[in-house]
Coordinates of C-alpha atoms and ligand atoms in Angstrom, one line a residue:
Chain A
M18 CA 20.4 0.0 50.6
A19 CA 22.3 2.0 53.4
M20 CA 20.3 0.2 56.2
A21 CA 22.3 -3.0 55.5
S22 CA 25.6 -1.6 56.5
A23 CA 24.2 0.6 59.2
T24 CA 25.9 0.2 62.8
E25 CA 23.8 -0.8 65.7
P26 CA 22.8 2.7 67.3
Q27 CA 21.7 3.8 63.8
Q28 CA 19.7 0.7 63.6
E29 CA 17.8 1.6 66.8
R30 CA 17.3 5.0 65.7
D31 CA 15.9 3.9 62.3
K32 CA 13.4 1.7 64.1
A33 CA 12.2 4.7 66.1
F34 CA 11.5 6.6 62.8
A35 CA 10.0 3.6 61.3
P36 CA 6.5 4.9 61.0
V37 CA 7.7 8.2 59.7
L38 CA 10.0 6.6 57.2
K39 CA 7.2 4.5 56.0
V40 CA 5.0 7.5 55.1
L41 CA 8.1 9.3 53.5
N42 CA 8.9 6.3 51.4
G43 CA 5.5 6.3 49.9
I44 CA 6.2 9.6 48.4
P45 CA 7.6 9.3 44.9
L46 CA 11.2 10.3 44.6
A47 CA 10.4 12.8 41.9
V48 CA 8.3 14.7 44.4
W49 CA 11.3 15.0 46.6
T50 CA 13.4 16.3 43.8
L51 CA 10.7 18.7 43.1
I52 CA 10.5 20.0 46.7
G53 CA 14.3 20.4 46.6
L54 CA 14.2 22.6 43.6
L55 CA 11.4 24.8 44.9
L56 CA 13.4 25.3 48.0
F57 CA 16.5 26.2 46.1
W58 CA 14.7 28.5 44.0
E59 CA 13.0 30.1 47.1
A60 CA 16.4 30.5 48.7
Y61 CA 18.1 31.9 45.6
V62 CA 15.5 34.6 45.0
R63 CA 15.6 35.7 48.6
I64 CA 19.3 35.6 49.2
A65 CA 20.3 37.1 45.8
S66 CA 17.2 39.6 46.1
V67 CA 16.1 38.8 42.4
P68 CA 13.5 41.4 41.4
P69 CA 10.0 39.9 41.1
F70 CA 9.7 41.0 37.4
I71 CA 12.6 38.9 36.6
L72 CA 12.0 35.8 38.7
P73 CA 9.3 35.7 41.4
A74 CA 9.8 33.3 44.3
P75 CA 7.5 30.0 44.6
T76 CA 5.7 31.7 47.5
A77 CA 5.0 34.6 45.4
I78 CA 3.6 32.5 42.7
A79 CA 1.5 30.7 45.2
Q80 CA 0.2 34.1 46.4
E81 CA -0.7 34.9 42.7
F82 CA -2.8 31.9 42.7
R83 CA -4.7 33.0 45.7
D84 CA -5.3 36.5 44.5
Y85 CA -5.9 35.9 40.9
G86 CA -7.4 32.2 40.9
H87 CA -10.9 33.7 40.0
R88 CA -9.3 34.9 36.5
L89 CA -7.1 31.9 36.0
F90 CA -9.7 29.3 36.5
P91 CA -12.3 30.2 33.9
N92 CA -9.5 30.8 31.4
A93 CA -8.0 27.4 32.3
L94 CA -11.6 25.9 31.4
V95 CA -11.4 27.5 28.0
T96 CA -8.0 26.1 27.2
M97 CA -8.9 22.8 28.3
F98 CA -12.1 22.7 26.4
E99 CA -10.1 23.5 23.2
V100 CA -7.5 21.0 24.0
V101 CA -10.1 18.2 24.9
F102 CA -12.6 18.9 22.0
G103 CA -9.8 19.3 19.4
F104 CA -8.2 16.1 20.6
T105 CA -11.4 14.2 20.5
C106 CA -12.1 15.5 16.8
A107 CA -8.4 14.4 16.0
V108 CA -9.1 10.8 17.3
L109 CA -12.4 10.8 15.5
I110 CA -10.8 11.8 12.2
G111 CA -7.4 10.2 12.6
V112 CA -8.3 6.5 13.4
P113 CA -10.8 6.1 10.8
L114 CA -8.5 7.8 8.3
A115 CA -5.8 5.3 9.4
V116 CA -8.3 2.4 8.9
A117 CA -9.1 3.9 5.3
I118 CA -5.2 4.2 4.5
V119 CA -4.8 0.5 5.5
Y120 CA -7.6 -0.8 3.7
S121 CA -7.8 1.5 0.5
T122 CA -5.0 1.3 -2.1
F123 CA -6.2 4.7 -3.5
I124 CA -6.1 6.4 -0.1
Q125 CA -2.9 4.8 0.6
K126 CA -1.1 5.9 -2.7
G127 CA -3.1 9.0 -3.4
V128 CA -3.8 10.6 0.0
Y129 CA -1.5 9.3 2.5
P130 CA 1.8 10.7 0.9
L131 CA 0.1 14.3 0.9
I132 CA -0.7 13.9 4.6
V133 CA 2.8 12.9 5.3
A134 CA 4.3 15.8 3.0
S135 CA 2.0 18.2 4.6
Q136 CA 3.7 17.8 8.0
T137 CA 6.6 19.8 6.9
I138 CA 4.4 22.9 7.0
P139 CA 4.7 24.4 10.6
K140 CA 1.3 24.7 12.0
V141 CA 2.2 28.1 13.6
A142 CA 2.6 29.5 10.0
I143 CA -0.7 28.8 9.0
A144 CA -2.4 29.8 12.1
P145 CA -2.9 33.5 11.2
L146 CA -4.5 32.3 7.9
L147 CA -6.9 30.1 10.1
L148 CA -7.9 33.3 12.1
T149 CA -9.0 35.2 9.0
W150 CA -11.0 32.3 8.0
F151 CA -12.6 31.2 11.3
G152 CA -12.6 34.5 13.3
Y153 CA -11.3 35.0 16.9
G154 CA -13.5 32.5 18.7
M155 CA -12.7 29.0 19.6
A156 CA -13.1 27.4 16.1
P157 CA -9.5 28.4 14.9
K158 CA -7.9 27.2 18.1
I159 CA -9.6 23.8 17.9
V160 CA -8.6 23.6 14.2
I161 CA -5.0 24.1 15.2
V162 CA -5.3 21.6 17.9
I163 CA -6.7 19.0 15.3
L164 CA -3.9 19.9 12.9
L165 CA -1.2 19.2 15.5
S166 CA -2.5 16.1 17.1
F167 CA -4.0 14.1 14.3
F168 CA -0.7 13.2 12.8
P169 CA 0.8 11.0 15.4
I170 CA -2.6 9.4 15.9
V171 CA -2.8 8.6 12.0
I172 CA 0.8 7.4 11.9
N173 CA 0.7 5.1 14.9
S174 CA -2.7 3.6 14.0
V175 CA -1.6 2.9 10.5
M176 CA 1.5 1.1 11.8
G177 CA -0.6 -0.8 14.4
L178 CA -3.1 -2.0 11.9
R179 CA -0.3 -3.0 9.4
S180 CA 1.6 -4.9 11.9
A181 CA -0.7 -7.7 12.1
S182 CA 1.5 -10.7 11.2
E183 CA 0.8 -12.9 8.0
E184 CA 0.1 -15.8 10.3
M185 CA -2.6 -14.0 12.2
I186 CA -4.4 -13.3 8.9
H187 CA -4.1 -16.8 7.8
L188 CA -5.5 -18.0 11.1
A189 CA -8.5 -15.6 10.6
R190 CA -8.9 -16.8 6.9
S191 CA -8.7 -20.4 7.9
M192 CA -11.7 -20.0 10.3
G193 CA -13.5 -18.3 7.5
A194 CA -13.5 -14.9 9.0
N195 CA -14.9 -12.2 6.6
S196 CA -13.2 -8.8 6.4
W197 CA -15.2 -7.2 9.1
Q198 CA -14.6 -10.0 11.5
T199 CA -10.7 -9.9 10.5
F200 CA -10.7 -6.2 11.3
W201 CA -12.8 -6.2 14.5
K202 CA -11.4 -9.4 16.1
F203 CA -7.8 -9.5 14.8
R204 CA -6.4 -6.3 13.2
L205 CA -7.9 -3.6 15.6
P206 CA -7.3 -5.2 19.0
H207 CA -3.7 -6.1 17.7
A208 CA -3.3 -2.4 16.9
L209 CA -4.6 -1.0 20.2
P210 CA -1.2 -0.7 21.9
S211 CA 0.1 1.2 18.9
I212 CA -3.0 3.5 18.6
F213 CA -2.6 4.4 22.4
A214 CA 1.1 5.3 21.9
G215 CA -0.1 7.7 19.2
L216 CA -2.8 9.1 21.3
K217 CA -0.4 9.8 24.2
L218 CA 2.0 11.7 21.9
A219 CA -1.0 13.7 20.6
T220 CA -2.1 14.8 24.1
A221 CA 1.1 16.9 24.4
L222 CA 0.8 18.3 20.9
S223 CA -2.9 19.3 21.5
V224 CA -1.9 21.3 24.5
I225 CA 0.9 23.0 22.6
G226 CA -1.6 23.8 19.7
A227 CA -4.2 25.4 22.0
I228 CA -1.8 27.8 23.5
V229 CA 0.0 28.6 20.3
A230 CA -3.5 29.5 18.8
E231 CA -4.3 31.6 21.9
F232 CA -1.0 33.5 21.4
I233 CA -1.8 34.3 17.8
G234 CA -5.2 35.8 18.5
A235 CA -7.5 35.2 21.4
D236 CA -9.4 37.2 24.1
Q237 CA -9.5 34.4 26.7
G238 CA -7.6 31.3 27.6
L239 CA -4.3 30.7 29.3
G240 CA -2.2 31.5 26.3
Y241 CA -4.0 34.8 26.1
L242 CA -3.3 35.5 29.9
I243 CA 0.4 34.8 29.4
L244 CA 0.5 37.2 26.5
I245 CA -1.2 40.0 28.5
A246 CA 0.8 39.4 31.7
G247 CA 4.0 39.4 29.7
S248 CA 3.2 42.9 28.3
N249 CA 2.6 43.9 31.9
F250 CA 6.0 42.6 33.2
D251 CA 3.8 40.3 35.5
V252 CA 6.0 37.3 35.7
A253 CA 4.3 35.7 38.6
R254 CA 1.1 35.6 36.6
Q255 CA 2.8 34.0 33.8
F256 CA 4.2 31.4 36.0
A257 CA 0.7 30.8 37.4
A258 CA -0.7 30.4 33.9
I259 CA 2.2 28.0 33.0
I260 CA 1.5 25.8 36.1
C261 CA -2.0 25.6 35.1
I262 CA -1.1 24.5 31.6
A263 CA 1.3 22.0 32.9
L264 CA -1.6 20.5 35.3
I265 CA -4.0 20.3 32.2
G266 CA -1.5 18.5 30.3
M267 CA -0.6 16.0 33.3
C268 CA -4.3 15.4 34.0
F269 CA -5.1 14.7 30.3
F270 CA -2.2 12.2 30.0
F271 CA -3.0 10.3 33.2
T272 CA -6.7 10.1 32.2
L273 CA -5.5 8.5 29.0
E274 CA -3.2 6.3 30.7
M275 CA -6.3 5.0 32.9
V276 CA -8.4 4.5 29.8
E277 CA -5.4 2.5 28.2
R278 CA -5.4 0.3 31.4
L279 CA -9.0 -0.5 30.9
V280 CA -8.8 -1.1 27.2
I281 CA -5.5 -3.1 27.2
P282 CA -5.7 -5.1 30.3
W283 CA -3.4 -7.8 28.8
R284 CA -0.5 -5.3 28.4
N285 CA -0.6 -4.4 32.1
K286 CA -0.4 -8.0 33.2
A287 CA 2.6 -8.6 31.0
D288 CA 4.1 -5.2 32.2
V289 CA 3.8 -6.2 35.7
S290 CA 5.6 -9.4 35.4
G291 CA 8.3 -7.7 33.2
D292 CA 9.1 -5.0 35.9
A293 CA 9.4 -7.6 38.7
Chain B
M133 CA -11.5 -50.0 13.0
N134 CA -9.3 -48.9 10.1
A135 CA -8.3 -51.5 7.6
I136 CA -4.4 -51.2 7.9
P137 CA -2.8 -51.7 4.4
S138 CA 0.0 -54.3 4.4
P139 CA 3.6 -53.0 3.6
D140 CA 3.6 -54.8 0.3
S141 CA 0.5 -53.0 -0.8
L142 CA 2.9 -50.0 -1.3
S143 CA 4.0 -50.8 -4.8
T144 CA 0.7 -51.9 -6.1
P145 CA -1.9 -49.0 -6.6
T146 CA -5.1 -50.0 -4.7
T147 CA -8.1 -50.3 -6.9
D148 CA -11.1 -50.9 -4.7
S149 CA -14.7 -51.9 -5.8
T150 CA -17.1 -48.9 -4.9
P151 CA -15.8 -45.6 -5.8
S152 CA -17.8 -43.8 -3.1
Q153 CA -16.2 -45.8 -0.2
C154 CA -12.7 -45.4 -1.5
A155 CA -12.8 -42.0 -2.8
P156 CA -10.0 -40.4 -1.0
H157 CA -10.6 -37.7 1.6
V158 CA -7.8 -35.6 0.3
S159 CA -6.2 -35.9 -2.9
I160 CA -3.1 -34.2 -4.2
A161 CA -2.3 -34.4 -7.7
G162 CA 0.7 -32.9 -9.4
V163 CA 0.9 -30.1 -7.1
T164 CA 3.8 -27.8 -7.2
K165 CA 4.7 -24.3 -5.6
V166 CA 7.0 -21.6 -6.8
F167 CA 7.5 -18.5 -4.6
N168 CA 8.5 -15.3 -6.2
G169 CA 10.5 -14.0 -3.5
R170 CA 13.1 -11.2 -3.1
K171 CA 15.8 -13.7 -4.4
G172 CA 13.9 -14.6 -7.4
R173 CA 12.0 -17.6 -8.2
V174 CA 12.2 -20.3 -5.3
Q175 CA 10.7 -23.9 -6.3
A176 CA 9.5 -25.0 -2.8
L177 CA 7.6 -28.2 -4.1
E178 CA 8.2 -30.3 -7.1
P179 CA 5.1 -32.2 -8.3
V180 CA 3.7 -34.0 -5.4
D181 CA 0.9 -36.8 -5.7
L182 CA -0.7 -38.0 -2.5
D183 CA -4.2 -39.5 -1.6
I184 CA -5.3 -39.6 1.9
R185 CA -8.2 -41.8 3.0
R186 CA -10.8 -40.7 5.5
G187 CA -9.7 -41.4 9.0
E188 CA -6.2 -41.9 8.0
F189 CA -3.3 -40.6 9.9
V190 CA -0.5 -39.5 7.6
S191 CA 2.8 -37.9 9.0
I192 CA 5.1 -35.9 6.8
L193 CA 8.8 -36.4 7.5
G194 CA 11.4 -34.1 5.8
P195 CA 14.4 -32.0 6.4
S196 CA 14.0 -28.4 7.5
G197 CA 13.0 -26.1 4.3
C198 CA 11.9 -29.1 2.3
G199 CA 8.3 -27.6 1.8
K200 CA 6.4 -29.4 4.4
S201 CA 4.7 -26.2 5.7
T202 CA 4.1 -25.1 2.2
L203 CA 2.4 -28.3 1.3
M204 CA 0.1 -27.8 4.3
M205 CA -0.8 -24.3 3.4
L206 CA -1.7 -25.5 0.0
L207 CA -4.0 -28.1 1.6
S208 CA -5.6 -25.6 3.7
G209 CA -6.3 -23.3 0.7
L210 CA -4.4 -20.4 2.3
L211 CA -1.9 -20.4 -0.4
P212 CA -2.7 -21.1 -4.0
S213 CA -0.6 -23.8 -5.6
S214 CA 1.3 -23.0 -8.8
S215 CA 0.1 -26.1 -10.8
G216 CA -1.8 -29.3 -10.0
R217 CA -5.1 -30.0 -8.2
I218 CA -6.0 -30.6 -4.7
T219 CA -9.5 -31.8 -3.8
V220 CA -11.1 -32.4 -0.3
D221 CA -14.2 -34.5 -0.4
G222 CA -14.0 -34.3 -4.1
K223 CA -14.3 -30.6 -4.0
E224 CA -11.2 -28.7 -5.6
I225 CA -9.5 -26.2 -2.9
T226 CA -9.4 -22.9 -4.5
A227 CA -10.1 -20.7 -1.2
P228 CA -9.6 -21.4 2.4
N229 CA -11.4 -24.6 3.6
P230 CA -13.2 -23.7 6.8
E231 CA -13.7 -27.4 7.4
A232 CA -10.2 -27.9 8.4
G233 CA -8.5 -27.5 11.6
I234 CA -5.2 -26.1 11.5
V235 CA -2.3 -26.0 14.0
F236 CA 0.4 -23.7 12.6
Q237 CA 4.0 -24.1 13.1
K238 CA 3.9 -20.8 15.3
D239 CA 1.2 -20.8 17.9
V240 CA -0.5 -17.6 16.6
L241 CA -2.3 -16.9 19.9
L242 CA -4.1 -13.6 20.2
E243 CA -2.3 -11.6 23.0
W244 CA -5.4 -9.9 24.0
R245 CA -7.5 -12.9 24.6
S246 CA -7.1 -15.3 27.6
A247 CA -6.4 -19.0 27.0
L248 CA -10.1 -19.8 26.9
E249 CA -11.0 -16.8 24.6
N250 CA -8.2 -17.7 22.3
V251 CA -10.0 -21.2 22.0
M252 CA -13.3 -19.6 21.7
I253 CA -12.5 -17.2 18.8
Q254 CA -13.0 -20.3 16.4
A255 CA -16.6 -20.4 17.9
E256 CA -17.2 -16.7 17.6
I257 CA -16.0 -16.5 13.9
R258 CA -18.0 -19.5 13.1
K259 CA -21.0 -18.1 15.0
S260 CA -21.6 -21.6 16.4
D261 CA -23.5 -22.2 19.8
K262 CA -21.7 -20.4 22.6
A263 CA -22.5 -22.5 25.5
E264 CA -21.8 -25.7 23.7
A265 CA -18.6 -24.5 22.4
K266 CA -17.5 -23.3 25.9
S267 CA -18.0 -26.6 27.6
R268 CA -16.0 -28.4 24.7
A269 CA -13.3 -25.6 25.1
M270 CA -13.0 -26.3 28.9
E271 CA -12.9 -30.0 28.0
L272 CA -10.2 -29.6 25.7
L273 CA -8.2 -27.3 27.7
S274 CA -8.5 -29.7 30.7
M275 CA -7.3 -32.5 28.2
V276 CA -4.0 -30.8 27.7
S277 CA -3.8 -30.0 31.5
L278 CA -4.4 -26.3 31.4
D279 CA -7.3 -26.4 33.8
D280 CA -5.9 -23.6 35.8
F281 CA -5.0 -21.4 33.0
H282 CA -8.3 -20.4 31.5
D283 CA -7.9 -16.8 32.4
A284 CA -4.1 -16.5 31.5
Y285 CA -3.1 -14.3 28.9
P286 CA -0.6 -15.7 26.3
S287 CA 2.0 -13.6 27.8
E288 CA 1.7 -15.4 31.0
L289 CA 2.0 -18.9 29.3
S290 CA 5.3 -20.9 28.4
G291 CA 5.9 -21.9 24.7
G292 CA 4.6 -25.4 25.3
M293 CA 1.4 -24.0 26.9
R294 CA 0.8 -21.7 24.2
Q295 CA 1.0 -24.3 21.5
R296 CA -1.2 -26.6 23.6
V297 CA -3.9 -23.8 23.6
S298 CA -3.4 -23.4 19.8
I299 CA -4.1 -27.1 19.4
C300 CA -7.4 -26.8 21.3
R301 CA -8.4 -23.9 19.3
A302 CA -7.9 -26.1 16.1
L303 CA -10.0 -28.9 17.7
L304 CA -12.9 -26.8 18.9
H305 CA -15.2 -27.2 15.9
K306 CA -14.4 -31.1 15.5
P307 CA -12.8 -30.6 12.1
P308 CA -13.1 -33.8 9.9
L309 CA -9.5 -32.8 8.6
M310 CA -6.6 -31.8 11.0
L311 CA -3.6 -30.2 9.5
M312 CA -0.8 -30.0 12.0
D313 CA 2.5 -28.4 11.4
E314 CA 4.9 -29.8 14.2
P315 CA 2.4 -29.2 16.7
F316 CA 4.4 -31.0 19.5
G317 CA 7.8 -29.5 18.6
A318 CA 7.8 -27.0 21.5
L319 CA 6.7 -29.5 24.1
D320 CA 8.6 -31.3 26.7
A321 CA 9.0 -35.2 26.2
M322 CA 6.4 -36.2 28.7
T323 CA 3.5 -33.7 27.7
R324 CA 4.4 -34.8 24.2
D325 CA 3.8 -38.3 24.8
Q326 CA 0.5 -37.7 26.6
L327 CA -0.7 -35.5 23.8
Q328 CA 0.1 -38.0 21.2
L329 CA -2.2 -40.4 23.1
D330 CA -4.9 -37.8 23.4
L331 CA -4.5 -37.0 19.7
L332 CA -5.0 -40.7 18.7
K333 CA -8.1 -41.0 21.1
L334 CA -9.8 -38.0 19.4
C335 CA -8.9 -39.2 15.8
R336 CA -10.5 -42.6 16.8
D337 CA -13.6 -41.0 18.4
D338 CA -14.3 -38.4 15.6
D339 CA -13.0 -40.5 12.8
M340 CA -10.6 -37.4 11.8
T341 CA -8.2 -37.5 9.0
V342 CA -4.8 -35.9 10.0
F343 CA -2.0 -34.5 8.0
F344 CA 0.8 -34.2 10.5
I345 CA 4.1 -32.5 10.0
T346 CA 6.9 -33.5 12.2
H347 CA 10.7 -33.8 12.5
S348 CA 10.7 -36.8 14.8
I349 CA 11.0 -40.3 13.3
P350 CA 9.7 -42.1 16.3
E351 CA 6.7 -39.7 16.6
A352 CA 5.7 -40.3 12.9
I353 CA 5.8 -43.9 13.3
F354 CA 4.0 -44.1 16.7
L355 CA 1.1 -42.0 15.4
S356 CA 0.7 -42.7 11.6
D357 CA -0.8 -45.1 9.3
R358 CA 1.7 -44.0 6.6
V359 CA 4.7 -41.8 6.9
V360 CA 5.6 -39.8 3.8
V361 CA 9.3 -39.1 3.5
M362 CA 10.3 -35.8 1.6
T363 CA 13.6 -35.1 -0.1
P364 CA 15.6 -31.8 0.7
R365 CA 14.5 -28.7 -1.2
P366 CA 12.8 -28.6 -3.7
G367 CA 10.7 -31.1 -1.9
R368 CA 9.1 -34.0 -3.5
I369 CA 7.8 -37.4 -2.2
E370 CA 10.7 -39.8 -1.8
R371 CA 9.1 -42.6 -0.2
I372 CA 5.8 -43.6 1.6
V373 CA 6.2 -46.1 4.4
N374 CA 3.1 -48.0 5.7
I375 CA 3.3 -48.5 9.5
D376 CA 1.7 -51.8 10.2
L377 CA 1.4 -51.6 13.9
P378 CA -1.8 -52.5 15.8
R379 CA -4.2 -49.9 17.1
P380 CA -4.8 -48.5 19.6
R381 CA -1.2 -47.7 19.9
R382 CA 0.4 -48.0 23.2
L383 CA 3.6 -46.4 24.6
A384 CA 5.2 -49.7 25.1
M385 CA 5.1 -50.4 21.4
R386 CA 8.2 -48.0 21.1
E387 CA 10.2 -50.7 22.3
D388 CA 8.8 -53.3 19.8
P389 CA 11.3 -54.7 17.6
K390 CA 8.9 -53.9 14.7
F391 CA 8.8 -50.3 15.7
I392 CA 12.6 -50.3 16.0
E393 CA 12.8 -51.8 12.4
Y394 CA 10.7 -48.9 11.2
V395 CA 13.0 -46.4 12.9
H396 CA 16.0 -48.1 11.2
E397 CA 14.2 -48.1 7.8
L398 CA 13.4 -44.4 8.0
T399 CA 16.9 -43.3 9.3
G400 CA 18.2 -45.2 6.4
I401 CA 16.1 -43.3 3.8
F402 CA 17.4 -40.1 5.3
K403 CA 20.9 -41.3 5.3
S404 CA 20.7 -42.2 1.6
L405 CA 19.1 -38.8 0.9
G406 CA 22.1 -37.2 2.4
V407 CA 20.3 -35.5 5.4
F408 CA 22.2 -37.4 8.2
R409 CA 26.0 -37.5 7.7
E410 CA 28.0 -39.7 10.0
E411 CA 31.7 -39.9 10.3
Ligands
ATP690 N1 6.5 -16.8 1.4 C1 7.7 -17.3 0.9 N2 8.3 -16.6 -0.1 C2 9.7 -17.1 -0.7 N3 9.9 -18.4 -0.3 C3 9.4 -19.1 0.6 C4 8.2 -18.8 1.2 N4 7.8 -19.5 2.2 C5 8.5 -20.6 2.1 N5 9.6 -20.5 1.2 C6 10.5 -21.2 0.8 O1 10.1 -22.6 0.6 C7 10.9 -23.6 1.1 C8 10.0 -24.4 1.9 O2 9.4 -23.8 3.1 P1 8.6 -24.5 4.0 O3 8.3 -23.5 5.2 O4 7.6 -25.1 3.5 O5 9.7 -25.6 4.7 P2 9.5 -26.7 6.0 O6 9.7 -27.8 5.3 O7 8.3 -26.4 6.5 O8 10.6 -26.3 6.9 P3 10.7 -26.5 8.5 O9 10.8 -28.0 8.9 O10 12.0 -25.8 8.9 O11 9.5 -25.8 9.0 C9 12.1 -22.8 1.9 O12 13.2 -23.1 1.3 C10 11.7 -21.4 1.9 O13 12.8 -20.7 1.7
MG691 MG1 7.7 -25.7 8.4

């Protein structure tokens, strides 16, 4: 780094700042970028005196959180529930369906192509239909979350389960493994990394699903708040809600990442040596 | 000790007195294999006939692609033969034979299991006694000098170490019949020598029958009672050479004039088959 080519007085100054530098070094680079962007945003809004109904300053958004938190929080909980519940259902449907596709020729030939073809239908287009069927409560939102997120789960699980090598299956059969053992001890653990890749894709989609569903018809949730705030030209409130959505998405993704580390420990070990 | 057949018993078919004693452990009769691949029919094996006695060590030598692995897969029952008959202990092989211990050409370790767990899968699938299997697994792993790597995942092992784990896995259930497809191919020369000695000791202790595929002429001679030479594809048996060296085999025997004579003989066969071309 630059330290190597630094001249002597600079080096001494660096030494004096060493503890500070150490703390600063611990903060990820991305956080610095974010801080930079926020400062630039704040400065731009103030200098160019942008009206708050076009673009509020970060401090204004922070103020919004303080004043309006009591309304944001319960609505964020609603959205979070829709996301997590819908995602869980999608996993409970998607993974067993993938197993059925891999093991049953009928489902693989008769059902799987239809599932793939159905993905050409934009889910947003059928959302109003779901509202007429399931009413304005949480049910249609959860259904949309499931519809959006189950596909990558199915596709990735199928790919993972199919990717067991011929040699591995030979090994299983040579030991006299029955189909249940072959699945449980060979195919499924082999497929786990691929299944988790699908789950991670699905987290982002399930958040999108919940918000879109709330746009179309809801009386609570962050999507609903954004819609109301938009009709009132309350841009700061929209930003506050968007930040909540982003936080929900991030927490969800990182939780999944932690679970993955627990379930697939051999991957992490390999990754560490690969990175170094 | 094994009765080692003399070299001139090669041409004369052995007809022993009591059928129960001399019934071969493995019998291959008129076995062929045709693959229906993307490029049409591939004749991998022309009719092969071979009997292997109990406790015998038979090596298969042949050029790449001649059908050695295919023959082993047929013996294990993992692939069906196109014609002919294979029996083990007098029973025809129509399904995978769980009695056999198999070392595949690739190590086929399970990436999500540690070295020890990879060996133990054998016991888990067979539902054999856990504690007993574990102590044997530890013993086997230390035999192949992997004491310090019980907990290592396959991704943390070298190619040779991985292959050693797969050998331990195949040996865990004390199989009466070992099928080994170039098990020492990925090993360095020194580990290879040691493992050859270990394998011979195991064979003697457990009276194991071994079907051993290799590309190395000295390795085949050093280990075997008989060396089977196969022709280039489509493979068939060109010649069977009896190795009349005393047991237990010692590393020094590789300098023995008799040993070197066998090397010359086998090299000569491969030259006549056009496998070796010298200027
Ligand atoms: N599943 C398969 N489908 C089609 N052809 C195959 C298949 N498996 C093997 N073959 C063909 O059969 C022949 C023999 O293959 P095999 O793997 O038995 O050779 P090998 O003697 O073990 O060679 P090597 O020493 O390189 O391992 C090869 O020509 C190969 O192309
Ligand atoms: Mg082979």
